[in-house]
GROMACS .gro file of C-alpha atoms in nm:
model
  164
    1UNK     CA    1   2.215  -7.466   4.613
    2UNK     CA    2   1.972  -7.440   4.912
    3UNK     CA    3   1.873  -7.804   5.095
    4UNK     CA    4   1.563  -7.755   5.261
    5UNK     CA    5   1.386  -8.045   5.446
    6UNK     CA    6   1.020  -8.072   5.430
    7UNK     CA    7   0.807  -8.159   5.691
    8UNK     CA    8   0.454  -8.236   5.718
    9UNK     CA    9   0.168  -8.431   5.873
   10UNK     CA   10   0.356  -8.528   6.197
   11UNK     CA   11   0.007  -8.475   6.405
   12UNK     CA   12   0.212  -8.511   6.719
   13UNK     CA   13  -0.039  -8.634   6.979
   14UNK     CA   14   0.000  -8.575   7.360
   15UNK     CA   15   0.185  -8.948   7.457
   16UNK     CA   16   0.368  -8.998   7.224
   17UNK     CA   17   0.720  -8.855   7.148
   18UNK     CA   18   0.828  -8.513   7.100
   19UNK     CA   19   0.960  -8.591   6.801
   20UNK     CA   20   0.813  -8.899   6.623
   21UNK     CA   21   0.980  -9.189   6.566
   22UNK     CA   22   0.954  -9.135   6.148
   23UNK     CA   23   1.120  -8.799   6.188
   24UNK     CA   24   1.488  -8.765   6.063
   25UNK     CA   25   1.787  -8.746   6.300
   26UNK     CA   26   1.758  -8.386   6.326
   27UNK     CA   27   2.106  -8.347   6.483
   28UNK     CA   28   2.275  -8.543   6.195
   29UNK     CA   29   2.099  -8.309   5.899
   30UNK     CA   30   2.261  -8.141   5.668
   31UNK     CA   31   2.042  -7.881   5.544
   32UNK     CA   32   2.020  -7.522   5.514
   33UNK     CA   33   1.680  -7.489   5.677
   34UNK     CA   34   1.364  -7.655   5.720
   35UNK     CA   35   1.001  -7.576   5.576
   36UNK     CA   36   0.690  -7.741   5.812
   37UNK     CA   37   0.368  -7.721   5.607
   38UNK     CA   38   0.145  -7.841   5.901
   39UNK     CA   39   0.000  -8.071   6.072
   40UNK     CA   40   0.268  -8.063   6.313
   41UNK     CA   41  -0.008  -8.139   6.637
   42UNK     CA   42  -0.318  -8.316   6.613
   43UNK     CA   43  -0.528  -8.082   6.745
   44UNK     CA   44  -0.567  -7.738   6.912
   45UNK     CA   45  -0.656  -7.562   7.200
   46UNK     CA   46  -0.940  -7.358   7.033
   47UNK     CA   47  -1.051  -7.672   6.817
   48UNK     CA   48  -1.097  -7.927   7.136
   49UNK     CA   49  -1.359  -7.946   7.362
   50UNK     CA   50  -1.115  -8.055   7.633
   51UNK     CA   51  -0.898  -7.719   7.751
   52UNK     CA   52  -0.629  -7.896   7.966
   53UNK     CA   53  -0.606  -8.150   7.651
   54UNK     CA   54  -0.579  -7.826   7.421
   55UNK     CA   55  -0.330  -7.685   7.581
   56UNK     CA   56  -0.100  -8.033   7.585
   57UNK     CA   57  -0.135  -8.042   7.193
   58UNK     CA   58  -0.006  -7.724   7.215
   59UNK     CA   59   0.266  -7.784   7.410
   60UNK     CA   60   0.397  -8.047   7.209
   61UNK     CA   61   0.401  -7.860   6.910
   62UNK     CA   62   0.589  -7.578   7.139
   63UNK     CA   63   0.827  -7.831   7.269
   64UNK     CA   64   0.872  -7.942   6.883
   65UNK     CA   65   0.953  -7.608   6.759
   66UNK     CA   66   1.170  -7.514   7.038
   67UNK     CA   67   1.426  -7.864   6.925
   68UNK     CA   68   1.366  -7.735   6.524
   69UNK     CA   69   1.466  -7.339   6.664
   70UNK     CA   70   1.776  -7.540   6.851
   71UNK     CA   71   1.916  -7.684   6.517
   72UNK     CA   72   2.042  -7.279   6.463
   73UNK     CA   73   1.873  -7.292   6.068
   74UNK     CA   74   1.557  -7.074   5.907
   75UNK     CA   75   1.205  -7.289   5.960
   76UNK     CA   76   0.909  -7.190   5.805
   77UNK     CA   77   0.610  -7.294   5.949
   78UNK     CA   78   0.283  -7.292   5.732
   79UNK     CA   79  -0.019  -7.343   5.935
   80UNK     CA   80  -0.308  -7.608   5.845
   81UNK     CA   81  -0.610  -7.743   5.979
   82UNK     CA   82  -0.503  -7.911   6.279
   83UNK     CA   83  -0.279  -7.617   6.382
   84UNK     CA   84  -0.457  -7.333   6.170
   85UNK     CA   85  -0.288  -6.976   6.209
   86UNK     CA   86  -0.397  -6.853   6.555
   87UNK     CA   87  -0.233  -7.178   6.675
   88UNK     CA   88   0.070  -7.176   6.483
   89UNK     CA   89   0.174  -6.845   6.596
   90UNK     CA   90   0.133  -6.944   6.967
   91UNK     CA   91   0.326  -7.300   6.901
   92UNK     CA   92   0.610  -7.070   6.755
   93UNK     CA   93   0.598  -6.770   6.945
   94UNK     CA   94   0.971  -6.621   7.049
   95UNK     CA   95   1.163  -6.859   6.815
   96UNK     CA   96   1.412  -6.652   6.652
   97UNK     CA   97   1.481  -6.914   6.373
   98UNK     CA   98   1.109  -6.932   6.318
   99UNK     CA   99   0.901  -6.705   6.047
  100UNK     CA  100   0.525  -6.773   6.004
  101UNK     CA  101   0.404  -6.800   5.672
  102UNK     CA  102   0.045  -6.708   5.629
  103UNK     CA  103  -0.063  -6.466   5.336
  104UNK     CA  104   0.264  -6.359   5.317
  105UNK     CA  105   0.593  -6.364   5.154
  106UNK     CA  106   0.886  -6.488   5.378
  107UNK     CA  107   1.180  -6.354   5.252
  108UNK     CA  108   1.574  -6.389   5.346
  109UNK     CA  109   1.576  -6.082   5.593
  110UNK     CA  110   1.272  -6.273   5.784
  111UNK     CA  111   1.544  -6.551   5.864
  112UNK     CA  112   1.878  -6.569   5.981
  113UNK     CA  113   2.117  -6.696   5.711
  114UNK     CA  114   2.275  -6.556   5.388
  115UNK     CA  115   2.184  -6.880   5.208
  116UNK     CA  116   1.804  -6.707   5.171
  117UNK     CA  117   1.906  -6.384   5.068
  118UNK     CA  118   1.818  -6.439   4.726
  119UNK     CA  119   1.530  -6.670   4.775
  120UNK     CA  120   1.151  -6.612   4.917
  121UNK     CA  121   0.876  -6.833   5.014
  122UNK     CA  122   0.470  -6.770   4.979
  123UNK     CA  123   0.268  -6.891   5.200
  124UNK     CA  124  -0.084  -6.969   5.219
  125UNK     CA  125  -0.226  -7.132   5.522
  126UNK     CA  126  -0.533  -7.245   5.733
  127UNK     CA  127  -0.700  -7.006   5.928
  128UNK     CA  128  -0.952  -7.290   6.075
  129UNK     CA  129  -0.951  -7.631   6.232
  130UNK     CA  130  -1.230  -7.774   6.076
  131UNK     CA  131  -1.452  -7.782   5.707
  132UNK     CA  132  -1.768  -7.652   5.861
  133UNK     CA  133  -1.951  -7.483   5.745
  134UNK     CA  134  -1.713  -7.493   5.463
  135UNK     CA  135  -1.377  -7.416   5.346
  136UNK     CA  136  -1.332  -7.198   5.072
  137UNK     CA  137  -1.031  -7.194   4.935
  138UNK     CA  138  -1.137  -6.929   4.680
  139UNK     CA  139  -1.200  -6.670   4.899
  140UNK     CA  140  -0.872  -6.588   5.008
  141UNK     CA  141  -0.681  -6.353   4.818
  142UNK     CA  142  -0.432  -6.479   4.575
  143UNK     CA  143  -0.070  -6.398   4.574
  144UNK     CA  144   0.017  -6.331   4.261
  145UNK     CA  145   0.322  -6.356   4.051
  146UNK     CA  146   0.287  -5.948   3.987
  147UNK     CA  147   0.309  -5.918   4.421
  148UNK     CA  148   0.585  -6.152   4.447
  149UNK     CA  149   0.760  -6.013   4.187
  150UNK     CA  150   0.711  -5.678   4.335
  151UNK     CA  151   0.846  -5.783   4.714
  152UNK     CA  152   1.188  -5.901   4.483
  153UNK     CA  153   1.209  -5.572   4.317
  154UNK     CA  154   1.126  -5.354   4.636
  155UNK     CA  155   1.359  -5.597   4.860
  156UNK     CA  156   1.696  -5.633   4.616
  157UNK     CA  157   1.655  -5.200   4.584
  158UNK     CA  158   1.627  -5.155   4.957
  159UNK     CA  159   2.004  -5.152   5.161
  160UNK     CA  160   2.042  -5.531   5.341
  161UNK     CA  161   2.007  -5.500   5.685
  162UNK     CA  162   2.105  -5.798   5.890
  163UNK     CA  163   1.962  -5.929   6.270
  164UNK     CA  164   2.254  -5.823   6.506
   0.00000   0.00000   0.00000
């Protein structure tokens, strides 16, 4: 059994704590990894109209990803709206325990535990802060069972290599 903890709509601001009050005791967890699906800052440095106050959002969510990357299990970070891709992969940049998953399947030699060998994660995320001039969901190309299936096949035939 894998225990995963979910996190989600944290919308750190740039006062407040690095981690928010409502958030788990992340040193006393006992889980095999950790799945963010968003949310994590309340806004972004190409979203705001303030630069310096851009790059503080950002920061926070760095300085939150940097204490998840500490707790030595796989995250998963899904971007959303208020950190769509282009600011996800700059909040997580470097983080070894860290895998982006945007229009892609994360899959257990993306992180760094055994426990995910056999176990793979799609993810679909934001690629913009806002609904304007709209958001269509449809347009993005579907991962289907048939492609997911696929990765499995292609990964479980392929030798396991492991991060040194």
């Amino acid at each position: 059994m894998v225990r995963l903890l979910l996190l989600g709509d944290l919308n750190l601001n740039t006062t407040g704590p690095a981690i928010p009050p409502v958030c788990p005791d992340l040193d006393s967890l006992d889980v095999d990894g950790i799945v963010s699906i968003g949310d994590v800052i309340d806004d972004d440095a190409d979203h705001t109209t303030d630069a310096a106050a851009g790059r503080a959002y950002e920061e926070r969510g760095r300085q939150f990803f940097a204490r998840l990357n500490e707790l030595d299990v796989p995250v998963i970070a899904v971007p959303r709206n208020h950190d769509p891709v282009a600011c996800t992969g700059r909040i997580t940049k470097g983080f070894e325990n860290v895998a982006v998953a945007h229009r892609r399947v994360v899959e257990g030699n993306d992180l760094p535990s055994e426990k995910f060998d056999r176990v793979c994660f799609a993810g679909l995320g934001c690629e913009q802060s806002d609904l304007t001039p709209d958001f269509r969901c449809d347009r993005y190309t579907p991962l289907s069972s048939q492609t997911i299936s696929r990765t499995l096949v292609h990964r479980r035939s392929q030798p396991k290599l492991r991060r040194p």
